[in-house]
PDB file of C-alpha atoms in Angstrom:
ATOM      1  CA  UNK T 783      45.731 -28.037  35.601  1.00 71.00           C
ATOM      2  CA  UNK T 784      43.474 -30.938  36.525  1.00 83.00           C
ATOM      3  CA  UNK T 785      44.187 -34.667  36.499  1.00 90.00           C
ATOM      4  CA  UNK T 786      41.497 -35.539  33.954  1.00 90.00           C
ATOM      5  CA  UNK T 787      42.679 -33.229  31.170  1.00 88.00           C
ATOM      6  CA  UNK T 788      46.336 -34.118  31.743  1.00 92.00           C
ATOM      7  CA  UNK T 789      45.565 -37.844  31.601  1.00 92.00           C
ATOM      8  CA  UNK T 790      43.569 -37.394  28.389  1.00 90.00           C
ATOM      9  CA  UNK T 791      46.434 -35.445  26.808  1.00 90.00           C
ATOM     10  CA  UNK T 792      48.985 -38.018  27.981  1.00 92.00           C
ATOM     11  CA  UNK T 793      46.952 -40.814  26.422  1.00 91.00           C
ATOM     12  CA  UNK T 794      46.819 -39.038  23.058  1.00 88.00           C
ATOM     13  CA  UNK T 795      50.531 -38.277  23.154  1.00 90.00           C
ATOM     14  CA  UNK T 796      51.505 -41.834  24.073  1.00 92.00           C
ATOM     15  CA  UNK T 797      49.308 -43.224  21.312  1.00 88.00           C
ATOM     16  CA  UNK T 798      51.077 -40.942  18.819  1.00 88.00           C
ATOM     17  CA  UNK T 799      54.457 -41.983  20.201  1.00 91.00           C
ATOM     18  CA  UNK T 800      53.726 -45.683  19.732  1.00 90.00           C
ATOM     19  CA  UNK T 801      52.266 -45.095  16.271  1.00 86.00           C
ATOM     20  CA  UNK T 802      55.355 -43.105  15.236  1.00 87.00           C
ATOM     21  CA  UNK T 803      57.627 -45.818  16.616  1.00 90.00           C
ATOM     22  CA  UNK T 804      55.831 -48.437  14.517  1.00 86.00           C
ATOM     23  CA  UNK T 805      56.566 -46.441  11.369  1.00 82.00           C
ATOM     24  CA  UNK T 806      60.194 -45.750  12.395  1.00 84.00           C
ATOM     25  CA  UNK T 807      59.443 -42.043  12.756  1.00 86.00           C
ATOM     26  CA  UNK T 808      61.868 -41.761  15.659  1.00 89.00           C
ATOM     27  CA  UNK T 809      61.736 -37.986  16.059  1.00 90.00           C
ATOM     28  CA  UNK T 810      57.964 -37.997  16.575  1.00 89.00           C
ATOM     29  CA  UNK T 811      58.171 -41.079  18.784  1.00 91.00           C
ATOM     30  CA  UNK T 812      60.439 -39.437  21.358  1.00 93.00           C
ATOM     31  CA  UNK T 813      58.755 -36.038  21.055  1.00 92.00           C
ATOM     32  CA  UNK T 814      55.281 -37.387  21.845  1.00 92.00           C
ATOM     33  CA  UNK T 815      56.637 -39.932  24.310  1.00 94.00           C
ATOM     34  CA  UNK T 816      58.385 -37.174  26.242  1.00 94.00           C
ATOM     35  CA  UNK T 817      55.317 -34.936  26.257  1.00 94.00           C
ATOM     36  CA  UNK T 818      53.076 -37.822  27.295  1.00 95.00           C
ATOM     37  CA  UNK T 819      55.413 -38.713  30.158  1.00 96.00           C
ATOM     38  CA  UNK T 820      55.499 -35.119  31.398  1.00 95.00           C
ATOM     39  CA  UNK T 821      51.711 -34.871  31.329  1.00 95.00           C
ATOM     40  CA  UNK T 822      51.375 -38.139  33.234  1.00 96.00           C
ATOM     41  CA  UNK T 823      53.779 -36.965  35.929  1.00 96.00           C
ATOM     42  CA  UNK T 824      51.856 -33.716  36.207  1.00 95.00           C
ATOM     43  CA  UNK T 825      48.556 -35.614  36.343  1.00 95.00           C
ATOM     44  CA  UNK T 826      49.822 -37.369  39.480  1.00 96.00           C
ATOM     45  CA  UNK T 827      50.865 -34.058  41.007  1.00 95.00           C
ATOM     46  CA  UNK T 828      47.541 -32.457  40.108  1.00 93.00           C
ATOM     47  CA  UNK T 829      45.737 -35.369  41.753  1.00 94.00           C
ATOM     48  CA  UNK T 830      47.500 -34.467  44.993  1.00 94.00           C
ATOM     49  CA  UNK T 831      47.026 -30.705  44.553  1.00 93.00           C
ATOM     50  CA  UNK T 832      47.283 -28.332  41.528  1.00 91.00           C
ATOM     51  CA  UNK T 833      49.789 -26.155  43.361  1.00 91.00           C
ATOM     52  CA  UNK T 834      52.371 -28.936  42.990  1.00 93.00           C
ATOM     53  CA  UNK T 835      52.451 -28.236  39.250  1.00 90.00           C
ATOM     54  CA  UNK T 836      53.397 -24.583  39.334  1.00 90.00           C
ATOM     55  CA  UNK T 837      56.655 -22.732  39.560  1.00 87.00           C
ATOM     56  CA  UNK T 838      56.732 -21.561  43.167  1.00 83.00           C
ATOM     57  CA  UNK T 839      58.585 -18.388  42.184  1.00 88.00           C
ATOM     58  CA  UNK T 840      55.546 -17.086  40.287  1.00 88.00           C
ATOM     59  CA  UNK T 841      52.944 -15.862  42.766  1.00 91.00           C
ATOM     60  CA  UNK T 842      50.207 -15.386  40.159  1.00 89.00           C
ATOM     61  CA  UNK T 843      50.534 -19.036  39.197  1.00 87.00           C
ATOM     62  CA  UNK T 844      50.187 -20.048  42.824  1.00 89.00           C
ATOM     63  CA  UNK T 845      47.053 -17.954  43.132  1.00 90.00           C
ATOM     64  CA  UNK T 846      45.451 -19.751  40.199  1.00 87.00           C
ATOM     65  CA  UNK T 847      46.523 -23.158  41.498  1.00 87.00           C
ATOM     66  CA  UNK T 848      45.061 -22.517  44.946  1.00 89.00           C
ATOM     67  CA  UNK T 849      41.710 -21.248  43.729  1.00 88.00           C
ATOM     68  CA  UNK T 850      42.469 -17.560  44.247  1.00 89.00           C
ATOM     69  CA  UNK T 851      42.337 -16.517  40.596  1.00 88.00           C
ATOM     70  CA  UNK T 852      40.425 -13.309  41.328  1.00 90.00           C
ATOM     71  CA  UNK T 853      43.569 -11.883  42.922  1.00 92.00           C
ATOM     72  CA  UNK T 854      45.937 -12.874  40.112  1.00 89.00           C
ATOM     73  CA  UNK T 855      47.373 -10.120  37.906  1.00 90.00           C
ATOM     74  CA  UNK T 856      47.694 -12.435  34.871  1.00 88.00           C
ATOM     75  CA  UNK T 857      45.215 -14.865  33.268  1.00 87.00           C
ATOM     76  CA  UNK T 858      45.246 -18.598  33.919  1.00 84.00           C
ATOM     77  CA  UNK T 859      46.516 -19.200  30.386  1.00 82.00           C
ATOM     78  CA  UNK T 860      49.853 -17.713  31.493  1.00 87.00           C
ATOM     79  CA  UNK T 861      50.364 -19.999  34.469  1.00 86.00           C
ATOM     80  CA  UNK T 862      53.995 -21.053  34.759  1.00 89.00           C
ATOM     81  CA  UNK T 863      54.458 -24.746  35.485  1.00 88.00           C
ATOM     82  CA  UNK T 864      57.537 -26.804  36.267  1.00 91.00           C
ATOM     83  CA  UNK T 865      59.415 -28.755  33.624  1.00 90.00           C
ATOM     84  CA  UNK T 866      59.464 -32.507  33.090  1.00 92.00           C
ATOM     85  CA  UNK T 867      62.586 -33.154  35.180  1.00 93.00           C
ATOM     86  CA  UNK T 868      61.273 -31.190  38.160  1.00 93.00           C
ATOM     87  CA  UNK T 869      57.956 -32.996  37.794  1.00 94.00           C
ATOM     88  CA  UNK T 870      59.816 -36.305  37.984  1.00 95.00           C
ATOM     89  CA  UNK T 871      61.708 -35.172  41.090  1.00 95.00           C
ATOM     90  CA  UNK T 872      58.502 -34.114  42.835  1.00 95.00           C
ATOM     91  CA  UNK T 873      56.711 -37.335  41.948  1.00 96.00           C
ATOM     92  CA  UNK T 874      59.706 -39.342  43.176  1.00 95.00           C
ATOM     93  CA  UNK T 875      59.202 -37.846  46.641  1.00 95.00           C
ATOM     94  CA  UNK T 876      55.568 -38.957  46.663  1.00 95.00           C
ATOM     95  CA  UNK T 877      55.783 -42.522  45.302  1.00 94.00           C
ATOM     96  CA  UNK T 878      58.406 -45.194  44.778  1.00 93.00           C
ATOM     97  CA  UNK T 879      59.646 -44.785  41.219  1.00 94.00           C
ATOM     98  CA  UNK T 880      60.931 -47.753  39.168  1.00 93.00           C
ATOM     99  CA  UNK T 881      63.768 -45.683  37.676  1.00 92.00           C
ATOM    100  CA  UNK T 882      66.310 -43.161  38.878  1.00 93.00           C
ATOM    101  CA  UNK T 883      66.697 -39.555  37.769  1.00 91.00           C
ATOM    102  CA  UNK T 884      69.681 -40.453  35.580  1.00 92.00           C
ATOM    103  CA  UNK T 885      67.585 -43.088  33.791  1.00 92.00           C
ATOM    104  CA  UNK T 886      65.117 -40.445  32.595  1.00 93.00           C
ATOM    105  CA  UNK T 887      67.839 -38.460  30.827  1.00 92.00           C
ATOM    106  CA  UNK T 888      67.682 -40.321  27.449  1.00 92.00           C
ATOM    107  CA  UNK T 889      63.959 -39.618  27.139  1.00 94.00           C
ATOM    108  CA  UNK T 890      64.139 -35.941  28.108  1.00 93.00           C
ATOM    109  CA  UNK T 891      67.299 -35.326  26.077  1.00 92.00           C
ATOM    110  CA  UNK T 892      65.717 -36.846  22.982  1.00 92.00           C
ATOM    111  CA  UNK T 893      62.438 -34.954  23.483  1.00 92.00           C
ATOM    112  CA  UNK T 894      64.235 -31.641  23.950  1.00 90.00           C
ATOM    113  CA  UNK T 895      66.506 -32.316  20.987  1.00 89.00           C
ATOM    114  CA  UNK T 896      63.556 -32.736  18.634  1.00 89.00           C
ATOM    115  CA  UNK T 897      61.596 -29.842  20.154  1.00 86.00           C
ATOM    116  CA  UNK T 898      64.438 -27.312  20.124  1.00 85.00           C
ATOM    117  CA  UNK T 899      66.950 -28.519  17.531  1.00 82.00           C
ATOM    118  CA  UNK T 900      64.820 -30.653  15.235  1.00 82.00           C
ATOM    119  CA  UNK T 901      66.920 -33.778  15.757  1.00 82.00           C
ATOM    120  CA  UNK T 902      68.036 -36.409  18.268  1.00 87.00           C
ATOM    121  CA  UNK T 903      70.237 -39.495  18.438  1.00 89.00           C
ATOM    122  CA  UNK T 904      68.202 -42.272  16.790  1.00 88.00           C
ATOM    123  CA  UNK T 905      70.228 -44.863  18.696  1.00 91.00           C
ATOM    124  CA  UNK T 906      68.538 -43.937  21.992  1.00 92.00           C
ATOM    125  CA  UNK T 907      64.956 -43.952  20.693  1.00 93.00           C
ATOM    126  CA  UNK T 908      64.189 -47.455  21.917  1.00 94.00           C
ATOM    127  CA  UNK T 909      65.651 -46.863  25.391  1.00 94.00           C
ATOM    128  CA  UNK T 910      63.842 -43.530  25.667  1.00 95.00           C
ATOM    129  CA  UNK T 911      60.476 -45.124  24.907  1.00 95.00           C
ATOM    130  CA  UNK T 912      61.123 -47.977  27.337  1.00 95.00           C
ATOM    131  CA  UNK T 913      61.551 -45.362  30.065  1.00 95.00           C
ATOM    132  CA  UNK T 914      58.345 -43.628  28.962  1.00 96.00           C
ATOM    133  CA  UNK T 915      56.375 -46.879  29.196  1.00 96.00           C
ATOM    134  CA  UNK T 916      57.904 -47.790  32.570  1.00 95.00           C
ATOM    135  CA  UNK T 917      57.125 -44.392  34.093  1.00 96.00           C
ATOM    136  CA  UNK T 918      53.630 -44.354  32.620  1.00 96.00           C
ATOM    137  CA  UNK T 919      52.732 -47.701  34.165  1.00 96.00           C
ATOM    138  CA  UNK T 920      54.057 -46.616  37.557  1.00 96.00           C
ATOM    139  CA  UNK T 921      52.047 -43.378  37.519  1.00 96.00           C
ATOM    140  CA  UNK T 922      48.876 -45.084  36.273  1.00 96.00           C
ATOM    141  CA  UNK T 923      49.179 -47.664  39.043  1.00 96.00           C
ATOM    142  CA  UNK T 924      49.413 -44.953  41.705  1.00 95.00           C
ATOM    143  CA  UNK T 925      46.443 -43.114  40.214  1.00 95.00           C
ATOM    144  CA  UNK T 926      44.496 -46.405  40.152  1.00 95.00           C
ATOM    145  CA  UNK T 927      43.834 -45.969  36.441  1.00 94.00           C
ATOM    146  CA  UNK T 928      43.119 -48.947  34.203  1.00 93.00           C
ATOM    147  CA  UNK T 929      46.424 -49.551  32.420  1.00 93.00           C
ATOM    148  CA  UNK T 930      45.070 -51.591  29.458  1.00 91.00           C
ATOM    149  CA  UNK T 931      42.409 -48.942  28.841  1.00 90.00           C
ATOM    150  CA  UNK T 932      45.026 -46.182  28.833  1.00 92.00           C
ATOM    151  CA  UNK T 933      47.279 -47.984  26.348  1.00 90.00           C
ATOM    152  CA  UNK T 934      44.421 -49.190  24.151  1.00 85.00           C
ATOM    153  CA  UNK T 935      45.864 -50.972  21.080  1.00 82.00           C
ATOM    154  CA  UNK T 936      49.329 -50.973  22.654  1.00 86.00           C
ATOM    155  CA  UNK T 937      48.302 -52.678  25.909  1.00 88.00           C
ATOM    156  CA  UNK T 938      49.713 -56.095  25.006  1.00 87.00           C
ATOM    157  CA  UNK T 939      52.741 -54.991  23.007  1.00 89.00           C
ATOM    158  CA  UNK T 940      54.089 -51.985  24.916  1.00 91.00           C
ATOM    159  CA  UNK T 941      56.554 -54.111  26.921  1.00 92.00           C
ATOM    160  CA  UNK T 942      58.278 -55.416  23.773  1.00 93.00           C
ATOM    161  CA  UNK T 943      58.749 -52.401  21.530  1.00 92.00           C
ATOM    162  CA  UNK T 944      60.902 -54.180  18.972  1.00 92.00           C
ATOM    163  CA  UNK T 945      58.282 -56.875  18.427  1.00 90.00           C
ATOM    164  CA  UNK T 946      55.585 -54.189  18.313  1.00 88.00           C
ATOM    165  CA  UNK T 947      57.425 -52.483  15.467  1.00 86.00           C
ATOM    166  CA  UNK T 948      57.855 -55.717  13.530  1.00 86.00           C
ATOM    167  CA  UNK T 949      54.206 -56.707  13.970  1.00 84.00           C
ATOM    168  CA  UNK T 950      52.990 -53.277  12.843  1.00 79.00           C
ATOM    169  CA  UNK T 951      55.097 -53.347   9.700  1.00 76.00           C
ATOM    170  CA  UNK T 952      53.865 -56.835   8.799  1.00 80.00           C
ATOM    171  CA  UNK T 953      50.244 -55.862   9.410  1.00 74.00           C
ATOM    172  CA  UNK T 954      50.603 -52.713   7.311  1.00 69.00           C
ATOM    173  CA  UNK T 955      52.225 -54.561   4.411  1.00 70.00           C
ATOM    174  CA  UNK T 956      49.484 -57.188   4.483  1.00 70.00           C
ATOM    175  CA  UNK T 957      46.828 -54.479   4.485  1.00 63.00           C
ATOM    176  CA  UNK T 958      48.427 -52.838   1.459  1.00 61.00           C
ATOM    177  CA  UNK T 959      48.566 -56.125  -0.447  1.00 63.00           C
ATOM    178  CA  UNK T 960      44.915 -56.751   0.366  1.00 58.00           C
ATOM    179  CA  UNK T 961      43.772 -53.534  -1.283  1.00 50.00           C
ATOM    180  CA  UNK T 962      46.216 -53.895  -4.164  1.00 51.00           C
ATOM    181  CA  UNK T 963      48.337 -50.819  -3.510  1.00 45.00           C
ATOM    182  CA  UNK T 964      51.364 -50.877  -5.786  1.00 42.00           C
ATOM    183  CA  UNK T 965      54.338 -48.606  -6.272  1.00 40.00           C
ATOM    184  CA  UNK T 966      53.160 -48.036  -9.845  1.00 42.00           C
ATOM    185  CA  UNK T 967      50.435 -45.794  -8.449  1.00 46.00           C
ATOM    186  CA  UNK T 968      53.015 -43.091  -7.741  1.00 41.00           C
ATOM    187  CA  UNK T 969      52.216 -39.976  -9.844  1.00 43.00           C
ATOM    188  CA  UNK T 970      54.576 -39.581 -12.810  1.00 41.00           C
ATOM    189  CA  UNK T 971      56.432 -36.384 -12.070  1.00 38.00           C
ATOM    190  CA  UNK T 972      58.257 -36.554 -15.419  1.00 41.00           C
ATOM    191  CA  UNK T 973      55.134 -35.193 -17.109  1.00 41.00           C
ATOM    192  CA  UNK T 974      55.501 -31.849 -15.324  1.00 37.00           C
ATOM    193  CA  UNK T 975      57.104 -29.555 -17.850  1.00 39.00           C
ATOM    194  CA  UNK T 976      57.601 -26.333 -15.939  1.00 44.00           C
ATOM    195  CA  UNK T 977      61.263 -26.211 -14.920  1.00 45.00           C
ATOM    196  CA  UNK T 978      60.312 -24.046 -11.952  1.00 43.00           C
ATOM    197  CA  UNK T 979      58.793 -27.128 -10.325  1.00 43.00           C
ATOM    198  CA  UNK T 980      62.001 -29.155 -10.379  1.00 47.00           C
ATOM    199  CA  UNK T 981      62.865 -28.492  -6.702  1.00 46.00           C
ATOM    200  CA  UNK T 982      59.469 -29.721  -5.671  1.00 43.00           C
ATOM    201  CA  UNK T 983      59.739 -32.742  -7.963  1.00 42.00           C
ATOM    202  CA  UNK T 984      63.065 -33.648  -6.353  1.00 45.00           C
ATOM    203  CA  UNK T 985      61.489 -33.308  -2.923  1.00 44.00           C
ATOM    204  CA  UNK T 986      58.658 -35.599  -4.005  1.00 44.00           C
ATOM    205  CA  UNK T 987      61.086 -38.213  -5.341  1.00 35.00           C
ATOM    206  CA  UNK T 988      63.002 -38.159  -2.060  1.00 42.00           C
ATOM    207  CA  UNK T 989      59.874 -39.358  -0.289  1.00 46.00           C
ATOM    208  CA  UNK T 990      58.618 -42.840  -0.972  1.00 51.00           C
ATOM    209  CA  UNK T 991      54.864 -42.724  -1.451  1.00 61.00           C
ATOM    210  CA  UNK T 992      54.842 -46.406  -0.645  1.00 63.00           C
ATOM    211  CA  UNK T 993      56.420 -45.636   2.741  1.00 68.00           C
ATOM    212  CA  UNK T 994      53.704 -43.044   3.346  1.00 73.00           C
ATOM    213  CA  UNK T 995      51.055 -45.650   2.524  1.00 73.00           C
ATOM    214  CA  UNK T 996      52.538 -48.064   5.054  1.00 72.00           C
ATOM    215  CA  UNK T 997      52.690 -45.324   7.696  1.00 78.00           C
ATOM    216  CA  UNK T 998      49.076 -44.341   7.086  1.00 81.00           C
ATOM    217  CA  UNK T 999      47.918 -47.957   7.241  1.00 79.00           C
ATOM    218  CA  UNK T1000      49.482 -48.308  10.691  1.00 78.00           C
ATOM    219  CA  UNK T1001      48.160 -44.963  11.938  1.00 82.00           C
ATOM    220  CA  UNK T1002      44.600 -45.566  10.743  1.00 82.00           C
ATOM    221  CA  UNK T1003      44.555 -49.040  12.254  1.00 79.00           C
ATOM    222  CA  UNK T1004      45.717 -47.728  15.626  1.00 78.00           C
ATOM    223  CA  UNK T1005      43.399 -44.700  15.585  1.00 80.00           C
ATOM    224  CA  UNK T1006      40.408 -46.972  14.951  1.00 81.00           C
ATOM    225  CA  UNK T1007      41.378 -49.196  17.871  1.00 77.00           C
ATOM    226  CA  UNK T1008      41.881 -46.250  20.209  1.00 77.00           C
ATOM    227  CA  UNK T1009      38.566 -44.735  19.121  1.00 77.00           C
ATOM    228  CA  UNK T1010      36.735 -47.989  19.875  1.00 76.00           C
ATOM    229  CA  UNK T1011      38.355 -48.238  23.291  1.00 73.00           C
ATOM    230  CA  UNK T1012      37.466 -44.664  24.251  1.00 74.00           C
ATOM    231  CA  UNK T1013      34.002 -44.284  22.726  1.00 73.00           C
ATOM    232  CA  UNK T1014      32.469 -47.750  22.252  1.00 68.00           C
ATOM    233  CA  UNK T1015      28.716 -47.661  22.882  1.00 68.00           C
ATOM    234  CA  UNK T1016      28.534 -43.882  23.268  1.00 71.00           C
ATOM    235  CA  UNK T1017      26.150 -41.667  21.329  1.00 71.00           C
ATOM    236  CA  UNK T1018      27.456 -38.872  19.044  1.00 68.00           C
ATOM    237  CA  UNK T1019      26.339 -36.366  21.669  1.00 69.00           C
ATOM    238  CA  UNK T1020      28.291 -38.146  24.386  1.00 67.00           C
ATOM    239  CA  UNK T1021      31.354 -38.329  22.177  1.00 64.00           C
ATOM    240  CA  UNK T1022      31.159 -34.611  21.421  1.00 63.00           C
ATOM    241  CA  UNK T1023      30.851 -33.854  25.124  1.00 59.00           C
ATOM    242  CA  UNK T1024      33.764 -36.116  26.066  1.00 57.00           C
ATOM    243  CA  UNK T1025      36.102 -34.797  23.381  1.00 54.00           C
ATOM    244  CA  UNK T1026      38.733 -32.527  24.871  1.00 48.00           C
ATOM    245  CA  UNK T1027      39.913 -29.828  22.478  1.00 46.00           C
ATOM    246  CA  UNK T1028      43.521 -28.862  22.984  1.00 47.00           C
ATOM    247  CA  UNK T1029      44.119 -25.203  23.872  1.00 44.00           C
ATOM    248  CA  UNK T1030      45.207 -22.774  21.186  1.00 48.00           C
ATOM    249  CA  UNK T1031      48.971 -22.963  20.900  1.00 45.00           C
ATOM    250  CA  UNK T1032      51.500 -20.323  19.960  1.00 45.00           C
ATOM    251  CA  UNK T1033      52.275 -21.309  16.368  1.00 44.00           C
ATOM    252  CA  UNK T1034      54.427 -18.337  15.419  1.00 44.00           C
ATOM    253  CA  UNK T1035      57.651 -20.389  15.542  1.00 41.00           C
ATOM    254  CA  UNK T1036      56.460 -22.528  12.625  1.00 43.00           C
ATOM    255  CA  UNK T1037      56.360 -19.644  10.171  1.00 49.00           C
ATOM    256  CA  UNK T1038      53.363 -18.383   8.256  1.00 55.00           C
ATOM    257  CA  UNK T1039      50.686 -21.067   8.197  1.00 60.00           C
ATOM    258  CA  UNK T1040      46.950 -21.477   7.794  1.00 68.00           C
ATOM    259  CA  UNK T1041      44.906 -23.790   9.985  1.00 71.00           C
ATOM    260  CA  UNK T1042      41.702 -25.158   8.530  1.00 75.00           C
ATOM    261  CA  UNK T1043      39.121 -27.548   9.900  1.00 77.00           C
ATOM    262  CA  UNK T1044      38.765 -30.883   8.095  1.00 80.00           C
ATOM    263  CA  UNK T1045      36.783 -34.060   8.751  1.00 83.00           C
ATOM    264  CA  UNK T1046      38.842 -36.904  10.181  1.00 85.00           C
ATOM    265  CA  UNK T1047      38.745 -39.915   7.815  1.00 84.00           C
ATOM    266  CA  UNK T1048      38.715 -42.293  10.802  1.00 84.00           C
ATOM    267  CA  UNK T1049      36.122 -40.905  13.233  1.00 82.00           C
ATOM    268  CA  UNK T1050      34.423 -38.125  11.246  1.00 80.00           C
ATOM    269  CA  UNK T1051      34.999 -35.353  13.777  1.00 80.00           C
ATOM    270  CA  UNK T1052      36.689 -32.051  12.956  1.00 79.00           C
ATOM    271  CA  UNK T1053      40.473 -32.085  12.922  1.00 79.00           C
ATOM    272  CA  UNK T1054      43.086 -29.434  12.198  1.00 76.00           C
ATOM    273  CA  UNK T1055      44.939 -29.186   8.853  1.00 78.00           C
ATOM    274  CA  UNK T1056      48.077 -27.051   8.815  1.00 74.00           C
ATOM    275  CA  UNK T1057      49.012 -25.487   5.488  1.00 70.00           C
ATOM    276  CA  UNK T1058      52.273 -23.638   4.913  1.00 66.00           C
ATOM    277  CA  UNK T1059      52.035 -20.425   2.884  1.00 56.00           C
ATOM    278  CA  UNK T1060      54.564 -20.154   0.080  1.00 55.00           C
ATOM    279  CA  UNK T1061      55.166 -17.554  -2.616  1.00 48.00           C
ATOM    280  CA  UNK T1062      55.850 -19.496  -5.812  1.00 47.00           C
ATOM    281  CA  UNK T1063      57.048 -17.878  -9.074  1.00 44.00           C
ATOM    282  CA  UNK T1064      54.365 -17.960 -11.757  1.00 46.00           C
ATOM    283  CA  UNK T1065      54.942 -17.481 -15.462  1.00 47.00           C
ATOM    284  CA  UNK T1066      52.097 -15.401 -16.936  1.00 48.00           C
ATOM    285  CA  UNK T1067      51.131 -15.611 -20.598  1.00 49.00           C
ATOM    286  CA  UNK T1068      52.545 -12.163 -21.295  1.00 49.00           C
ATOM    287  CA  UNK T1069      54.801  -9.811 -19.459  1.00 50.00           C
ATOM    288  CA  UNK T1070      57.249 -10.401 -16.653  1.00 50.00           C
ATOM    289  CA  UNK T1071      57.096 -13.236 -14.198  1.00 48.00           C
ATOM    290  CA  UNK T1072      54.896 -12.620 -11.152  1.00 47.00           C
ATOM    291  CA  UNK T1073      54.452 -14.528  -7.915  1.00 46.00           C
ATOM    292  CA  UNK T1074      51.376 -16.340  -6.709  1.00 52.00           C
ATOM    293  CA  UNK T1075      50.531 -17.449  -3.207  1.00 53.00           C
ATOM    294  CA  UNK T1076      49.902 -21.138  -2.586  1.00 61.00           C
ATOM    295  CA  UNK T1077      48.728 -23.226   0.339  1.00 65.00           C
ATOM    296  CA  UNK T1078      50.846 -26.275   1.029  1.00 68.00           C
ATOM    297  CA  UNK T1079      48.951 -28.648   3.400  1.00 74.00           C
ATOM    298  CA  UNK T1080      51.432 -30.733   5.345  1.00 75.00           C
ATOM    299  CA  UNK T1081      49.903 -31.833   8.673  1.00 81.00           C
ATOM    300  CA  UNK T1082      46.627 -33.161  10.100  1.00 84.00           C
ATOM    301  CA  UNK T1083      45.716 -33.707  13.752  1.00 84.00           C
ATOM    302  CA  UNK T1084      42.494 -35.236  15.147  1.00 84.00           C
ATOM    303  CA  UNK T1085      41.956 -34.596  18.850  1.00 78.00           C
ATOM    304  CA  UNK T1086      39.280 -37.308  19.153  1.00 80.00           C
ATOM    305  CA  UNK T1087      40.834 -40.514  17.791  1.00 81.00           C
ATOM    306  CA  UNK T1088      44.473 -39.386  17.781  1.00 81.00           C
ATOM    307  CA  UNK T1089      45.063 -39.741  14.036  1.00 85.00           C
ATOM    308  CA  UNK T1090      48.094 -37.678  13.090  1.00 85.00           C
ATOM    309  CA  UNK T1091      49.344 -37.279   9.518  1.00 85.00           C
ATOM    310  CA  UNK T1092      52.817 -35.791   9.396  1.00 79.00           C
ATOM    311  CA  UNK T1093      53.342 -34.741   5.770  1.00 77.00           C
ATOM    312  CA  UNK T1094      51.494 -34.001   2.539  1.00 76.00           C
ATOM    313  CA  UNK T1095      52.166 -37.488   1.183  1.00 77.00           C
ATOM    314  CA  UNK T1096      50.265 -39.054   4.065  1.00 82.00           C
ATOM    315  CA  UNK T1097      47.487 -36.516   3.471  1.00 81.00           C
ATOM    316  CA  UNK T1098      47.404 -37.545  -0.176  1.00 79.00           C
ATOM    317  CA  UNK T1099      47.083 -41.243   0.682  1.00 79.00           C
ATOM    318  CA  UNK T1100      43.807 -40.522   2.513  1.00 80.00           C
ATOM    319  CA  UNK T1101      42.518 -38.150  -0.154  1.00 77.00           C
ATOM    320  CA  UNK T1102      42.999 -35.026   1.955  1.00 78.00           C
ATOM    321  CA  UNK T1103      45.484 -33.506  -0.490  1.00 75.00           C
ATOM    322  CA  UNK T1104      46.211 -34.040  -4.152  1.00 71.00           C
ATOM    323  CA  UNK T1105      48.564 -32.647  -6.808  1.00 63.00           C
ATOM    324  CA  UNK T1106      46.915 -29.770  -8.630  1.00 61.00           C
ATOM    325  CA  UNK T1107      47.481 -29.007 -12.302  1.00 52.00           C
ATOM    326  CA  UNK T1108      50.412 -26.719 -11.570  1.00 50.00           C
ATOM    327  CA  UNK T1109      52.083 -29.225  -9.289  1.00 48.00           C
ATOM    328  CA  UNK T1110      50.959 -27.854  -5.941  1.00 50.00           C
ATOM    329  CA  UNK T1111      48.919 -29.779  -3.423  1.00 57.00           C
ATOM    330  CA  UNK T1112      45.359 -28.636  -2.764  1.00 54.00           C
ATOM    331  CA  UNK T1113      42.693 -29.888  -0.374  1.00 53.00           C
TER     332      UNK T1113
END
C-alpha cells in the first residue's frame, strides 16, 4: 500500500496496455490500461496517506493502513481497498482532474467487461485508452514524477494512439522482412495423421502465426526500450534489488494450471510461464484407449522488463514452446 510499489505496477500495466494496443489486442489493452489507471490513482492516495486506500467499513484494513497491524485480526494480505471509481472520486477531491466522473466510464466499463465477462466493446477501446493516458499524466504531474520516464518508449506517441498503432505495425513488418520471416515457415499441420488432433489443428489454423510474429516483434522492441529506460547503467545486483516481484495471486479461477519459472528472452531474468493441464486421449499400441496428461504452455510474464506473451504461438516464435511429436506444445 505504498506509492513506490503502486507506481511500479502502474508503469508495467500501462506498458502492457500500449503494447497490446499496438498489436490490436483490444481486450488486453483496456484490461491493463484500467488496472494501470487504478494503481496510479491509488499511488496518489497512498502518497497522501495509506488509509485513503482502504475500505473504511473494514476496521482491520484501517489498522494496517495506520500502522497498527499488531492489533489487526487478519493479515495485511487481506486488506480491503476501494475500487477504481471510488479511487477516482477521492483523488478528484484532492486535485483538479482533467476529466469528469462520467468520462471515466468507458475505461472502467471496458476493463470490467474483460475481467469479468471476457469481452468488451472494441469500438470504445481508443477512447478508453485516451482517458487512461489523460488521467495518468494528471496524477504523475501531481506526484512530481517524470512523465517521459514513466511512459518510456511511449513518451512521444501516447498522445496520438492511432499514429502509435500505425507506426508500431510498420516497424514490426520491417523487422520481420529484415530477418526474412515468411508465412511459409508455418508448420505443416497436414502431416499430423492422428485424427484425435484435428480439433487442435483447427485451432492452430485459426491463429495466424504471422500475426503472432508481428505481435512479438512489437512486444520485444518495447520491452527492450522499457528495460533500458529503467535499468540503464545499473549492475545486475542493482537490477535484482530494484525488481519488484508481484504478489502471489489467486489463480483458481483460471482452472488447473502449472506455473514454471523461465528465463526472459529480452532481459534474462526469471519470468512466469503458465501451462494449462489437459487430459488428452492417447491411443496405445494394444488394448483400449487411455488418457495422458499434457502441459499446454500459453502465457509468459516478465516482471522486470514487462514482456508479456499471450498465447502459445507467441511463445513458439521466441523458442519458448514448440510442437512435440504428438502435436502438443512443450517447453
